[in-house]
Amino acid sequence: MTDALEVEPAAAAVLFGDRIEVARAFGENLAAQGEELGLIGPLELPRLWSRHILNCAIVAPLLRPGLVGDVGSGAGLPGLVLAIARPDVTFVLIEPMERRVAWLNSQVAALGLSNTSVVRARAEEVRLSRPLDQVTARAVSAFRTLIPLTAPLLRSGGELVLMKGAGATAEVESAAKAVRKYRLSNVEVITLGEGVLQDVTRVIRATVD
């Protein structure tokens, strides 16, 4: 099955640096098991690096040392990818589905990610020992829906770093009510990867006051 895996783009070594071997191992594991476990679709292997792994890795510089929660981790996109790229950051992957939790735990062990733990819970029900410094999510739901799920998990001054599609700006505009209710500030859409990736990555970043 791995013979259909996309050839590693040159940008991979640049984005992962000395962590590239760990990233390759993750890519191989996801290619071998992802479709069978329902983590990725059957058409994703030829674009696994460009559309998924590197799409997540480009976000790594936005993270700060501290505790970062990834909501709805699923296949580990972006949580596992970011944990590989940023060993100086502590991650907690939040995922409600048992099968996906098992996959995430298996990868944390196989890849030796000592900076990562997995919690089986829905975002609105999770109970963490301390507030998060930042929260990430990718392809979970609309920004206005994500705000009440993620903002309460953050400390005052904590930050949302949410991966979005081409409609990110429109999502921000339609979330005005939730932005006010949950006291978000500095809400912005950042475009990453221009001239580096095949497809740019858009991130909605916001601070919780």
GROMACS .gro file of C-alpha atoms in nm:
model
  209
    1MET     CA    1   0.000   0.000   0.000
    2THR     CA    2   0.291   0.235   0.069
    3ASP     CA    3   0.394   0.226  -0.298
    4ALA     CA    4   0.133   0.495  -0.366
    5LEU     CA    5   0.276   0.725  -0.100
    6GLU     CA    6   0.374   1.066  -0.235
    7VAL     CA    7   0.745   1.121  -0.289
    8GLU     CA    8   0.873   1.335  -0.003
    9PRO     CA    9   0.884   1.702  -0.114
   10ALA     CA   10   1.208   1.892  -0.066
   11ALA     CA   11   1.035   2.126   0.179
   12ALA     CA   12   0.997   1.842   0.429
   13ALA     CA   13   1.363   1.839   0.529
   14VAL     CA   14   1.358   2.217   0.564
   15LEU     CA   15   1.048   2.223   0.788
   16PHE     CA   16   1.144   1.928   1.009
   17GLY     CA   17   1.521   1.975   1.023
   18ASP     CA   18   1.682   1.712   1.244
   19ARG     CA   19   1.335   1.567   1.315
   20ILE     CA   20   1.285   1.455   0.955
   21GLU     CA   21   1.343   1.084   1.026
   22VAL     CA   22   1.065   1.086   1.285
   23ALA     CA   23   0.837   1.263   1.039
   24ARG     CA   24   0.918   1.001   0.774
   25ALA     CA   25   0.832   0.722   1.016
   26PHE     CA   26   0.498   0.886   1.093
   27GLY     CA   27   0.424   0.927   0.721
   28GLU     CA   28   0.502   0.562   0.656
   29ASN     CA   29   0.286   0.448   0.947
   30LEU     CA   30  -0.006   0.665   0.838
   31ALA     CA   31   0.028   0.543   0.479
   32ALA     CA   32   0.033   0.180   0.591
   33GLN     CA   33  -0.257   0.194   0.837
   34GLY     CA   34  -0.446   0.517   0.782
   35GLU     CA   35  -0.705   0.403   0.530
   36GLU     CA   36  -0.771   0.072   0.706
   37LEU     CA   37  -0.832   0.255   1.035
   38GLY     CA   38  -1.051   0.518   0.871
   39LEU     CA   39  -0.805   0.799   0.945
   40ILE     CA   40  -0.753   0.909   0.584
   41GLY     CA   41  -0.941   0.853   0.263
   42PRO     CA   42  -0.824   0.619  -0.015
   43LEU     CA   43  -0.723   0.913  -0.237
   44GLU     CA   44  -0.494   1.078   0.016
   45LEU     CA   45  -0.175   0.873  -0.022
   46PRO     CA   46  -0.049   1.051  -0.337
   47ARG     CA   47  -0.073   1.384  -0.150
   48LEU     CA   48  -0.009   1.274   0.207
   49TRP     CA   49   0.302   1.489   0.245
   50SER     CA   50   0.196   1.802   0.060
   51ARG     CA   51  -0.168   1.825   0.165
   52HIS     CA   52  -0.148   1.687   0.518
   53ILE     CA   53   0.192   1.649   0.685
   54LEU     CA   54   0.360   1.965   0.554
   55ASN     CA   55   0.031   2.155   0.572
   56CYS     CA   56   0.051   2.096   0.949
   57ALA     CA   57   0.428   2.131   0.993
   58ILE     CA   58   0.428   2.485   0.855
   59VAL     CA   59   0.230   2.590   1.165
   60ALA     CA   60   0.504   2.476   1.408
   61PRO     CA   61   0.680   2.816   1.435
   62LEU     CA   62   0.358   2.972   1.571
   63LEU     CA   63   0.377   2.757   1.882
   64ARG     CA   64   0.551   2.858   2.202
   65PRO     CA   65   0.710   2.639   2.470
   66GLY     CA   66   0.431   2.548   2.710
   67LEU     CA   67   0.124   2.323   2.706
   68VAL     CA   68  -0.060   2.296   2.374
   69GLY     CA   69  -0.386   2.107   2.329
   70ASP     CA   70  -0.490   1.965   1.992
   71VAL     CA   71  -0.867   1.925   1.973
   72GLY     CA   72  -1.007   1.644   1.758
   73SER     CA   73  -0.663   1.501   1.680
   74GLY     CA   74  -0.793   1.213   1.466
   75ALA     CA   75  -0.502   1.086   1.257
   76GLY     CA   76  -0.261   1.314   1.443
   77LEU     CA   77  -0.304   1.607   1.207
   78PRO     CA   78  -0.185   1.848   1.330
   79GLY     CA   79  -0.110   1.717   1.683
   80LEU     CA   80   0.141   1.442   1.611
   81VAL     CA   81   0.307   1.637   1.331
   82LEU     CA   82   0.353   1.942   1.554
   83ALA     CA   83   0.478   1.724   1.840
   84ILE     CA   84   0.741   1.582   1.605
   85ALA     CA   85   0.844   1.926   1.478
   86ARG     CA   86   0.849   2.091   1.822
   87PRO     CA   87   1.002   1.861   2.087
   88ASP     CA   88   1.037   2.170   2.310
   89VAL     CA   89   0.658   2.199   2.342
   90THR     CA   90   0.433   1.975   2.554
   91PHE     CA   91   0.123   1.844   2.375
   92VAL     CA   92  -0.202   1.688   2.488
   93LEU     CA   93  -0.405   1.532   2.207
   94ILE     CA   94  -0.780   1.542   2.274
   95GLU     CA   95  -0.985   1.288   2.076
   96PRO     CA   96  -1.321   1.124   2.163
   97MET     CA   97  -1.313   0.817   1.935
   98GLU     CA   98  -1.161   0.505   2.092
   99ARG     CA   99  -1.012   0.372   1.766
  100ARG     CA  100  -0.837   0.702   1.697
  101VAL     CA  101  -0.714   0.728   2.056
  102ALA     CA  102  -0.558   0.383   2.018
  103TRP     CA  103  -0.384   0.496   1.698
  104LEU     CA  104  -0.255   0.815   1.860
  105ASN     CA  105  -0.121   0.627   2.162
  106SER     CA  106   0.048   0.372   1.936
  107GLN     CA  107   0.222   0.650   1.743
  108VAL     CA  108   0.331   0.837   2.055
  109ALA     CA  109   0.501   0.515   2.167
  110ALA     CA  110   0.639   0.411   1.826
  111LEU     CA  111   0.780   0.755   1.749
  112GLY     CA  112   0.919   0.811   2.099
  113LEU     CA  113   0.725   1.133   2.157
  114SER     CA  114   0.797   1.193   2.524
  115ASN     CA  115   0.641   1.541   2.495
  116THR     CA  116   0.295   1.405   2.408
  117SER     CA  117  -0.001   1.253   2.591
  118VAL     CA  118  -0.347   1.151   2.467
  119VAL     CA  119  -0.680   1.212   2.641
  120ARG     CA  120  -1.002   1.044   2.529
  121ALA     CA  121  -1.271   1.310   2.559
  122ARG     CA  122  -1.480   1.557   2.370
  123ALA     CA  123  -1.343   1.911   2.388
  124GLU     CA  124  -1.643   2.038   2.584
  125GLU     CA  125  -1.609   1.759   2.843
  126VAL     CA  126  -1.232   1.730   2.885
  127ARG     CA  127  -1.090   1.798   3.230
  128LEU     CA  128  -0.723   1.897   3.230
  129SER     CA  129  -0.501   1.947   3.531
  130ARG     CA  130  -0.413   2.300   3.419
  131PRO     CA  131  -0.524   2.550   3.155
  132LEU     CA  132  -0.364   2.532   2.812
  133ASP     CA  133  -0.128   2.793   2.673
  134GLN     CA  134  -0.241   2.734   2.314
  135VAL     CA  135  -0.502   2.523   2.134
  136THR     CA  136  -0.478   2.385   1.782
  137ALA     CA  137  -0.738   2.214   1.564
  138ARG     CA  138  -0.766   2.121   1.198
  139ALA     CA  139  -1.082   2.056   0.996
  140VAL     CA  140  -1.295   2.015   1.308
  141SER     CA  141  -1.576   2.269   1.261
  142ALA     CA  142  -1.652   2.633   1.182
  143PHE     CA  143  -1.470   2.899   1.383
  144ARG     CA  144  -1.788   3.017   1.557
  145THR     CA  145  -1.855   2.658   1.667
  146LEU     CA  146  -1.495   2.599   1.774
  147ILE     CA  147  -1.472   2.905   1.996
  148PRO     CA  148  -1.700   2.777   2.277
  149LEU     CA  149  -1.526   2.436   2.260
  150THR     CA  150  -1.170   2.565   2.274
  151ALA     CA  151  -1.156   2.907   2.441
  152PRO     CA  152  -1.256   2.774   2.788
  153LEU     CA  153  -0.955   2.538   2.780
  154LEU     CA  154  -0.709   2.829   2.764
  155ARG     CA  155  -0.551   3.035   3.037
  156SER     CA  156  -0.598   3.411   3.030
  157GLY     CA  157  -0.368   3.533   2.754
  158GLY     CA  158  -0.371   3.191   2.589
  159GLU     CA  159  -0.401   3.157   2.215
  160LEU     CA  160  -0.612   2.979   1.956
  161VAL     CA  161  -0.412   2.856   1.654
  162LEU     CA  162  -0.676   2.699   1.431
  163MET     CA  163  -0.604   2.562   1.083
  164LYS     CA  164  -0.863   2.664   0.828
  165GLY     CA  165  -0.944   2.656   0.458
  166ALA     CA  166  -0.989   2.928   0.197
  167GLY     CA  167  -1.298   3.060   0.376
  168ALA     CA  168  -1.109   3.157   0.694
  169THR     CA  169  -1.179   3.529   0.665
  170ALA     CA  170  -1.551   3.470   0.614
  171GLU     CA  171  -1.551   3.237   0.918
  172VAL     CA  172  -1.403   3.514   1.131
  173GLU     CA  173  -1.669   3.758   1.013
  174SER     CA  174  -1.953   3.517   1.092
  175ALA     CA  175  -1.811   3.447   1.439
  176ALA     CA  176  -1.835   3.807   1.566
  177LYS     CA  177  -2.090   3.721   1.836
  178ALA     CA  178  -1.883   3.431   1.976
  179VAL     CA  179  -1.566   3.642   1.959
  180ARG     CA  180  -1.729   3.900   2.187
  181LYS     CA  181  -1.887   3.646   2.421
  182TYR     CA  182  -1.561   3.459   2.481
  183ARG     CA  183  -1.351   3.776   2.494
  184LEU     CA  184  -1.119   3.705   2.207
  185SER     CA  185  -0.880   3.974   2.087
  186ASN     CA  186  -0.618   4.013   1.816
  187VAL     CA  187  -0.820   3.788   1.585
  188GLU     CA  188  -0.634   3.747   1.257
  189VAL     CA  189  -0.601   3.518   0.957
  190ILE     CA  190  -0.241   3.419   0.879
  191THR     CA  191  -0.138   3.263   0.547
  192LEU     CA  192   0.163   3.033   0.571
  193GLY     CA  193   0.374   2.848   0.317
  194GLU     CA  194   0.358   3.080   0.015
  195GLY     CA  195   0.644   2.985  -0.214
  196VAL     CA  196   0.726   2.686   0.007
  197LEU     CA  197   0.423   2.456  -0.008
  198GLN     CA  198   0.209   2.340  -0.297
  199ASP     CA  199  -0.098   2.469  -0.112
  200VAL     CA  200  -0.084   2.747   0.147
  201THR     CA  201  -0.204   2.692   0.503
  202ARG     CA  202  -0.444   2.939   0.663
  203VAL     CA  203  -0.458   2.984   1.038
  204ILE     CA  204  -0.702   3.180   1.251
  205ARG     CA  205  -0.509   3.309   1.549
  206ALA     CA  206  -0.670   3.481   1.846
  207THR     CA  207  -0.593   3.562   2.210
  208VAL     CA  208  -0.831   3.481   2.497
  209ASP     CA  209  -0.841   3.772   2.742
   0.00000   0.00000   0.00000
